Coordinates of C-alpha atoms and ligand atoms in Angstrom, one line a residue:
M1 CA -0.6 0.1 -0.1
T2 CA 0.7 3.7 -0.6
L3 CA 3.1 5.3 2.7
G4 CA 0.1 6.4 4.9
F5 CA -3.2 4.4 3.1
D6 CA -3.6 0.9 4.3
Y7 CA -6.9 -1.1 5.4
I8 CA -7.6 -1.0 9.1
G9 CA -9.7 -4.4 9.4
D10 CA -11.6 -3.9 5.7
A11 CA -12.2 -0.5 6.2
L12 CA -8.9 1.8 4.4
A13 CA -7.9 4.6 5.9
V14 CA -5.2 7.2 6.2
D15 CA -3.0 8.1 9.6
G16 CA -5.0 5.6 11.3
V17 CA -8.6 7.9 9.9
S18 CA -11.1 6.4 8.6
L19 CA -12.6 7.6 5.2
A20 CA -15.7 5.6 5.3
D21 CA -15.9 8.6 8.4
L22 CA -14.8 12.0 6.9
A23 CA -17.3 10.9 3.6
G24 CA -19.6 10.8 5.6
E25 CA -19.3 13.4 8.0
Y26 CA -18.2 16.5 5.1
G27 CA -19.4 14.0 2.3
T28 CA -18.1 13.4 -1.6
P29 CA -16.3 14.1 -3.9
L30 CA -13.3 14.5 -1.3
Y31 CA -9.9 15.9 -1.2
V32 CA -7.9 13.9 1.6
Y33 CA -4.6 14.8 1.7
S34 CA -1.7 13.5 4.5
A35 CA 0.6 15.9 5.7
E36 CA 2.8 13.6 7.6
V37 CA 3.1 11.5 4.3
M38 CA 4.3 15.6 3.1
R39 CA 6.2 15.3 5.4
H40 CA 7.2 12.7 4.6
N41 CA 8.2 13.8 0.8
Y42 CA 10.0 16.8 1.6
R43 CA 12.4 14.6 3.5
R44 CA 13.2 12.2 1.8
I45 CA 14.3 14.9 -1.1
E46 CA 16.4 16.8 1.9
R47 CA 17.8 13.7 3.1
A48 CA 19.0 12.8 -0.8
F49 CA 20.3 15.9 -0.9
A50 CA 21.7 16.7 2.7
G51 CA 25.7 18.1 1.9
A52 CA 24.4 20.7 -0.3
D53 CA 23.3 24.4 0.5
V54 CA 19.9 23.7 -0.3
M55 CA 16.7 25.2 -1.0
I56 CA 13.5 22.6 -1.4
A57 CA 10.5 25.1 -2.6
Y58 CA 7.7 23.0 -3.0
S59 CA 6.4 24.0 -6.5
V60 CA 2.3 25.9 -5.3
K61 CA 0.6 24.8 -7.9
S62 CA 0.9 21.6 -7.0
N63 CA -0.9 22.0 -4.5
S64 CA -1.9 25.1 -3.0
N65 CA -3.8 25.5 -0.3
L66 CA -3.3 27.1 2.3
A67 CA -3.1 25.0 5.4
V68 CA -0.8 22.2 2.8
L69 CA 1.0 25.4 2.7
K70 CA 2.0 26.0 6.5
V71 CA 2.7 22.0 6.9
L72 CA 5.7 23.3 4.5
K73 CA 6.0 26.0 5.8
D74 CA 6.8 24.5 8.7
L75 CA 9.1 22.8 8.0
G76 CA 11.6 25.4 6.9
A77 CA 11.0 24.7 2.6
G78 CA 11.5 27.2 0.0
F79 CA 8.5 27.9 -2.5
D80 CA 7.4 28.2 -6.1
I81 CA 5.3 30.3 -7.3
V82 CA 4.3 31.4 -10.6
S83 CA 1.5 33.0 -10.2
G84 CA 0.1 36.3 -8.6
G85 CA -2.2 35.3 -7.1
E86 CA 0.4 32.6 -5.4
L87 CA 1.9 34.4 -4.8
I88 CA -1.3 35.8 -2.1
R89 CA -1.3 32.1 -0.7
T90 CA 2.7 32.0 -0.1
Q91 CA 1.4 35.8 1.8
R92 CA -1.5 34.1 3.5
V93 CA 0.8 31.7 5.5
G94 CA 3.2 34.2 6.2
I95 CA 6.2 32.7 4.1
P96 CA 8.8 35.6 3.3
G97 CA 9.5 36.7 0.4
E98 CA 13.1 35.8 0.4
R99 CA 11.1 31.7 0.1
V100 CA 10.0 32.7 -2.6
I101 CA 11.0 31.6 -6.6
F102 CA 8.8 32.8 -8.8
A103 CA 8.5 31.3 -12.5
G104 CA 5.8 31.6 -15.2
V105 CA 6.0 31.9 -18.7
G106 CA 3.5 35.5 -19.2
K107 CA 4.7 37.5 -15.6
T108 CA 2.4 40.7 -16.0
E109 CA 3.8 43.9 -14.5
K110 CA 1.8 43.8 -11.7
E111 CA 3.0 40.9 -11.6
I112 CA 6.0 41.6 -12.0
S113 CA 6.4 45.0 -10.0
D114 CA 4.2 42.7 -6.1
A115 CA 6.8 39.9 -6.6
L116 CA 9.9 42.9 -6.5
D117 CA 7.5 44.7 -3.6
A118 CA 7.0 41.2 -1.5
G119 CA 11.0 41.0 -1.8
V120 CA 11.2 37.7 -4.3
S121 CA 14.3 35.5 -3.8
E122 CA 15.1 35.3 -8.0
F123 CA 13.0 35.7 -10.3
N124 CA 13.1 32.4 -12.9
V125 CA 13.1 34.5 -16.6
E126 CA 11.4 32.7 -19.7
S127 CA 12.2 34.7 -22.5
E128 CA 14.2 38.2 -24.7
A129 CA 11.5 40.0 -23.3
E130 CA 9.8 38.7 -20.1
A131 CA 14.1 40.5 -19.4
E132 CA 13.2 43.6 -20.5
R133 CA 10.1 44.6 -19.0
I134 CA 11.8 43.0 -15.7
N135 CA 14.3 45.5 -16.0
A136 CA 12.2 48.1 -17.4
V137 CA 10.1 47.6 -14.6
A138 CA 12.7 47.4 -11.9
A139 CA 14.4 50.3 -13.2
A140 CA 11.3 52.6 -12.6
R141 CA 11.2 51.6 -8.8
G142 CA 15.0 52.5 -8.7
E143 CA 15.6 48.6 -8.1
R144 CA 17.5 45.7 -9.2
A145 CA 15.4 42.9 -9.6
P146 CA 17.2 39.8 -8.6
V147 CA 17.7 37.0 -12.1
A148 CA 18.1 32.9 -13.0
I149 CA 18.0 32.4 -16.9
R150 CA 15.8 29.1 -18.0
I151 CA 17.6 27.4 -20.2
N152 CA 16.1 25.1 -22.1
P153 CA 18.6 22.6 -23.2
N154 CA 17.1 20.5 -25.2
I155 CA 16.7 17.3 -23.1
D156 CA 13.5 15.0 -23.8
A157 CA 12.0 14.3 -19.9
K158 CA 10.4 10.9 -21.9
T159 CA 7.3 11.9 -20.4
H160 CA 3.7 12.5 -21.6
K161 CA 3.9 15.4 -23.9
Y162 CA 1.7 17.7 -22.0
I163 CA 4.0 18.4 -19.2
T164 CA 7.6 17.9 -21.5
T165 CA 9.1 21.1 -21.1
G166 CA 13.1 21.2 -21.4
K167 CA 12.8 20.2 -25.8
R168 CA 13.4 22.7 -28.7
E169 CA 9.3 22.9 -29.3
N170 CA 8.9 23.9 -25.9
K171 CA 7.6 27.1 -24.9
F172 CA 9.3 27.5 -21.7
G173 CA 12.8 28.5 -21.0
I174 CA 15.6 30.2 -23.7
S175 CA 17.4 28.1 -25.8
M176 CA 21.7 27.5 -24.7
G177 CA 22.5 30.3 -27.3
R178 CA 21.0 32.7 -26.7
A179 CA 20.7 31.9 -23.5
L180 CA 23.9 33.4 -22.9
E181 CA 23.8 36.1 -25.5
L182 CA 20.9 37.3 -22.8
A183 CA 23.8 36.6 -19.7
G184 CA 25.8 38.9 -22.3
R185 CA 23.3 42.2 -21.8
T186 CA 22.7 42.2 -18.1
R187 CA 26.4 43.9 -18.9
T188 CA 25.4 46.0 -20.5
D189 CA 21.5 47.0 -21.7
L190 CA 19.6 45.2 -18.7
P191 CA 21.3 47.3 -15.6
N192 CA 18.8 46.7 -12.9
L193 CA 18.7 43.0 -13.3
D194 CA 21.0 41.3 -11.5
L195 CA 21.8 37.6 -12.7
I196 CA 22.2 35.5 -9.7
G197 CA 21.7 32.3 -11.0
I198 CA 21.5 29.7 -14.1
H199 CA 17.4 27.7 -14.1
C200 CA 16.1 24.7 -15.4
H201 CA 13.3 22.0 -15.3
I202 CA 12.0 19.9 -17.9
G203 CA 9.4 18.7 -17.4
S204 CA 7.5 17.0 -14.7
Q205 CA 6.5 13.0 -13.5
I206 CA 9.9 11.6 -15.3
L207 CA 10.8 8.1 -13.9
D208 CA 13.8 7.5 -15.6
S209 CA 17.1 8.5 -13.4
S210 CA 19.2 8.7 -16.5
I211 CA 17.8 12.0 -16.8
H212 CA 18.5 14.8 -14.8
P213 CA 22.8 13.6 -14.9
R214 CA 22.8 14.2 -17.7
V215 CA 20.5 18.5 -17.4
V216 CA 23.2 18.3 -14.4
E217 CA 25.8 17.9 -17.7
A218 CA 24.6 20.9 -19.1
V219 CA 23.5 22.9 -16.9
V220 CA 26.9 23.4 -14.6
D221 CA 28.3 23.7 -19.0
F222 CA 26.6 26.0 -19.5
A223 CA 26.9 28.1 -15.8
R224 CA 30.4 28.2 -16.4
K225 CA 30.2 29.9 -19.8
V226 CA 28.2 31.8 -18.1
M227 CA 30.6 33.3 -15.8
D228 CA 33.7 32.7 -18.4
K229 CA 30.9 35.8 -20.3
T230 CA 29.9 37.9 -18.0
G231 CA 33.0 37.9 -14.9
Q232 CA 30.9 37.5 -12.9
P233 CA 29.8 34.1 -10.3
L234 CA 26.6 32.7 -9.7
K235 CA 24.9 32.2 -6.4
T236 CA 22.3 30.1 -7.2
L237 CA 21.5 26.4 -9.5
N238 CA 17.7 26.2 -10.1
F239 CA 16.9 22.3 -11.1
G240 CA 13.6 22.9 -11.0
G241 CA 11.1 20.0 -10.1
G242 CA 9.3 17.1 -12.0
F243 CA 10.4 13.8 -9.4
G244 CA 8.0 11.0 -10.8
I245 CA 6.6 9.0 -8.7
A246 CA 4.7 5.7 -8.7
Y247 CA 0.9 5.9 -10.2
E248 CA 0.8 2.2 -10.9
K249 CA 1.4 -0.9 -10.0
G250 CA 5.0 -2.1 -10.5
Q251 CA 6.8 1.6 -10.9
T252 CA 8.6 2.3 -8.6
P253 CA 9.2 7.1 -7.6
L254 CA 12.8 8.4 -9.5
D255 CA 16.3 7.3 -7.9
L256 CA 17.0 10.6 -6.7
Q257 CA 20.6 8.6 -5.4
P258 CA 22.4 9.4 -9.0
F259 CA 21.2 12.6 -8.9
A260 CA 22.5 14.0 -6.3
D261 CA 25.3 12.2 -6.6
A262 CA 26.6 13.3 -10.2
L263 CA 25.2 17.0 -9.0
L264 CA 27.1 17.6 -4.9
P265 CA 30.8 17.9 -6.5
R266 CA 29.6 19.8 -8.9
L267 CA 27.9 22.3 -6.8
A268 CA 31.2 22.6 -4.1
E269 CA 33.5 23.1 -7.6
L270 CA 30.8 26.3 -7.9
K271 CA 30.6 27.8 -4.4
V272 CA 27.0 27.6 -5.4
K273 CA 23.7 27.9 -3.1
L274 CA 21.4 23.9 -5.1
L275 CA 17.7 25.1 -5.2
L276 CA 14.8 22.4 -5.6
E277 CA 11.1 23.0 -7.1
P278 CA 9.4 19.4 -6.3
G279 CA 5.4 19.3 -6.0
R280 CA 3.9 16.3 -7.1
S281 CA 6.6 14.1 -5.6
I282 CA 6.0 15.7 -2.2
A283 CA 2.3 16.1 -2.1
G284 CA 0.8 13.8 -5.0
P285 CA 1.7 10.5 -3.5
A286 CA -0.3 12.4 0.1
G287 CA -3.7 13.1 -1.2
V288 CA -6.6 10.2 -2.3
L289 CA -10.5 12.0 -3.4
L290 CA -12.9 10.3 -2.3
T291 CA -15.8 9.6 -4.5
R292 CA -19.9 7.5 -3.9
V293 CA -20.9 5.4 -6.9
E294 CA -23.8 6.3 -8.0
Y295 CA -25.4 4.2 -10.2
I296 CA -23.8 1.1 -11.7
K297 CA -25.0 0.9 -15.7
K298 CA -24.6 -2.1 -17.4
G299 CA -24.0 -1.4 -21.6
E300 CA -23.8 -3.1 -24.4
E301 CA -19.4 -3.7 -24.1
R302 CA -18.4 -3.0 -21.0
T303 CA -19.1 -2.1 -17.4
F304 CA -19.9 1.8 -16.3
A305 CA -19.1 2.7 -13.0
I306 CA -20.9 6.2 -12.3
V307 CA -19.4 7.9 -9.6
D308 CA -20.0 11.8 -8.0
A309 CA -16.8 12.6 -8.7
A310 CA -15.7 13.7 -12.6
M311 CA -13.0 15.7 -15.3
T312 CA -14.2 18.6 -12.8
E313 CA -11.9 17.3 -9.6
L314 CA -9.6 15.5 -11.0
L315 CA -8.8 16.7 -15.1
R316 CA -5.9 14.5 -14.9
P317 CA -7.1 11.7 -16.0
T318 CA -8.4 13.6 -19.3
L319 CA -5.7 15.8 -19.4
Y320 CA -2.2 13.2 -19.8
E321 CA -4.7 10.1 -19.9
A322 CA -3.0 9.2 -16.9
H323 CA -4.1 6.3 -14.4
H324 CA -5.4 6.7 -11.0
E325 CA -5.3 3.5 -8.9
I326 CA -8.8 3.5 -7.7
L327 CA -9.2 1.2 -4.9
P328 CA -12.7 0.2 -2.3
V329 CA -13.1 2.0 1.1
H330 CA -15.0 -0.8 1.8
R331 CA -12.5 -4.1 1.1
N332 CA -15.1 -6.4 -0.2
D333 CA -16.1 -9.8 -2.2
R334 CA -17.4 -9.0 -4.9
E335 CA -17.3 -9.9 -8.2
T336 CA -14.6 -8.2 -10.9
G337 CA -14.2 -7.4 -14.6
R338 CA -13.9 -4.8 -16.2
M339 CA -14.8 -1.6 -16.3
D340 CA -14.5 2.5 -16.5
V341 CA -15.5 4.7 -13.9
V342 CA -16.6 7.2 -15.2
G343 CA -18.8 11.0 -13.9
P344 CA -21.5 12.9 -14.5
V345 CA -20.7 15.6 -16.7
C346 CA -21.6 15.5 -20.0
E347 CA -17.9 15.0 -22.0
T348 CA -17.0 11.4 -23.3
G349 CA -13.8 12.4 -22.2
D350 CA -15.4 12.9 -18.5
F351 CA -13.8 10.1 -16.6
L352 CA -10.8 8.8 -14.1
A353 CA -9.9 5.3 -15.8
L354 CA -10.8 3.2 -18.6
D355 CA -10.9 -0.7 -19.0
R356 CA -10.0 -1.4 -15.4
E357 CA -9.4 -4.8 -14.5
G358 CA -11.1 -4.7 -11.0
A359 CA -14.3 -5.7 -8.1
I360 CA -17.4 -4.3 -9.7
P361 CA -18.9 -1.9 -7.0
H362 CA -22.4 -1.6 -6.0
Q363 CA -24.3 1.5 -5.7
G364 CA -23.8 3.7 -2.8
D365 CA -19.5 2.0 -2.4
L366 CA -17.0 4.0 -2.0
L367 CA -14.7 4.4 -3.8
A368 CA -10.7 6.1 -2.8
V369 CA -9.0 7.4 -6.0
M370 CA -5.2 7.9 -5.4
D371 CA -1.7 9.6 -5.7
A372 CA -4.4 13.4 -6.4
G373 CA -2.5 15.2 -3.6
A374 CA -1.0 17.0 -6.4
Y375 CA -2.3 18.2 -10.2
G376 CA -5.9 17.0 -8.6
F377 CA -7.6 19.8 -6.8
V378 CA -5.9 22.7 -8.2
M379 CA -6.9 22.2 -12.0
S380 CA -10.5 22.1 -11.0
S381 CA -13.2 23.4 -12.7
T382 CA -16.8 24.4 -11.9
Y383 CA -17.9 23.3 -15.4
N384 CA -21.1 21.9 -15.7
A385 CA -21.9 24.1 -12.5
R386 CA -21.0 22.0 -10.2
P387 CA -19.1 23.4 -6.8
R388 CA -15.8 22.9 -5.7
P389 CA -15.1 19.4 -3.6
A390 CA -14.4 20.4 0.3
E391 CA -10.0 19.8 1.5
I392 CA -9.5 17.5 4.6
L393 CA -5.6 17.4 6.2
I394 CA -4.9 15.2 8.1
D395 CA -2.7 15.8 11.4
G396 CA -1.2 14.1 14.5
G397 CA -4.7 11.5 13.8
K398 CA -6.6 14.4 13.6
A399 CA -9.0 16.3 10.8
L400 CA -8.9 19.7 9.2
L401 CA -11.6 20.9 7.4
A402 CA -8.5 23.1 4.5
R403 CA -11.7 23.9 2.2
R404 CA -15.0 23.6 2.9
R405 CA -17.6 22.6 0.3
E406 CA -18.4 25.8 -1.8
T407 CA -21.9 26.9 -2.7
H408 CA -24.4 27.6 -5.5
E409 CA -24.2 30.5 -3.8
D410 CA -20.5 30.9 -4.4
L411 CA -21.1 29.6 -7.9
L412 CA -23.3 32.2 -8.4
R413 CA -22.3 35.5 -7.0
A414 CA -19.9 37.7 -8.8
E415 CA -23.4 36.8 -11.7
D416 CA -25.6 37.5 -8.8
E417 CA -23.9 41.2 -8.3
V418 CA -24.5 42.5 -11.9
F419 CA -27.6 40.6 -12.4
A420 CA -30.1 42.3 -11.3
A421 CA -28.5 45.1 -11.8
N422 CA -28.6 45.2 -16.2
Ligands
LIG501 C1 5.1 22.5 -12.1 C2 6.8 23.4 -12.1 C3 8.0 22.5 -11.1 C4 7.3 20.8 -10.3 O1 7.3 20.4 -11.6 P1 6.6 19.0 -10.1 O2 6.9 18.3 -11.1 O3 5.0 18.9 -9.0 O4 7.9 19.1 -8.9 C5 8.8 22.8 -10.6 N1 9.4 24.0 -11.3 C6 8.6 25.2 -12.1 C7 9.0 25.8 -13.3 C8 7.8 24.2 -12.6 O5 6.7 24.2 -14.0

């Protein structure tokens, strides 16, 4: 079983708390996260890079619930954000700017000046145009902005095409040749940029442990060229996140050891601080989506379990053809067979699992969609006028309501305010 999740008797529990009890109290669909599993996952990364001067900057976009951010804050984590909205979330839980890194390809002027107000530790710059904009905003304020250039090393992360970011054809980062030119410009026509580092994140859900050592070679080699060109030392090397987790039986999470072995000696040579931006590997295995079976429908070809969660709660199966294990909350000896687990949303693409072998549930049964702690709730939508589910954080054997279930009033508010006046 996944760490933190196990059957007590026949009842699936998280850190000893019964999932059926939580569904009874808070309703379904329901997200449930284990703080302890997040801590464990964070410490695994910390241990792998022990001996380096490192900041593990949790990727806020993977799960941005305030209670989750607080757990990471208390561990001493840094935070990687990709929008002004995520900056506000870090501020809500009292995370200081020096523990925040600002990434993303489309930073607006307002986001840049808000991030300067907050004193973020680094802007990851993704294009020449963005470098020029950050330079202009900083100049208008009479400041210098700390920046790292995000390079695109053209290394294939061998993951799903929608979560590959380090290939030439992706929108992320700058090719090495142009990045070197841009680094030079920080000494001439971009004087309000303080070039402090190099950033590289080539994709998500990477499971092949030979990839990161290649990225290390590319980034270290490039960092040396930049220092030669500018005559200035760099302070940070940022390798992003992307550490893969085991979604399917038989998979193992990314082994970080080859990465650490390749990297640690180089960090010492270059005298730079290491930055990492893991999201999925911390939050993913720590969460489940609980859902109840509304109907069993026997089709001509296959059986459909129609559940009360949908692509609106968990988009990953639809968007990435992603696999999530689905477990019965009450272990049972129901007849097995092949089924599609689908939601009520009016889209053929609305499914949580296709052609899955397992115990065919009965109407009213609870199912747990595993490894849903990252890129789950944060990608939820209200399509079909569906209020978003509640989120629960389990910590120290206690359940904390981390977000209440949305109501129809919540969904209608922005329209109600103007509708009556029209
Ligand atoms: C999404 C993202 C991450 C986190 O990726 P995971 O696969 O969740 O670890 C880190 N850095 C950047 C720049 C990202 O866009």
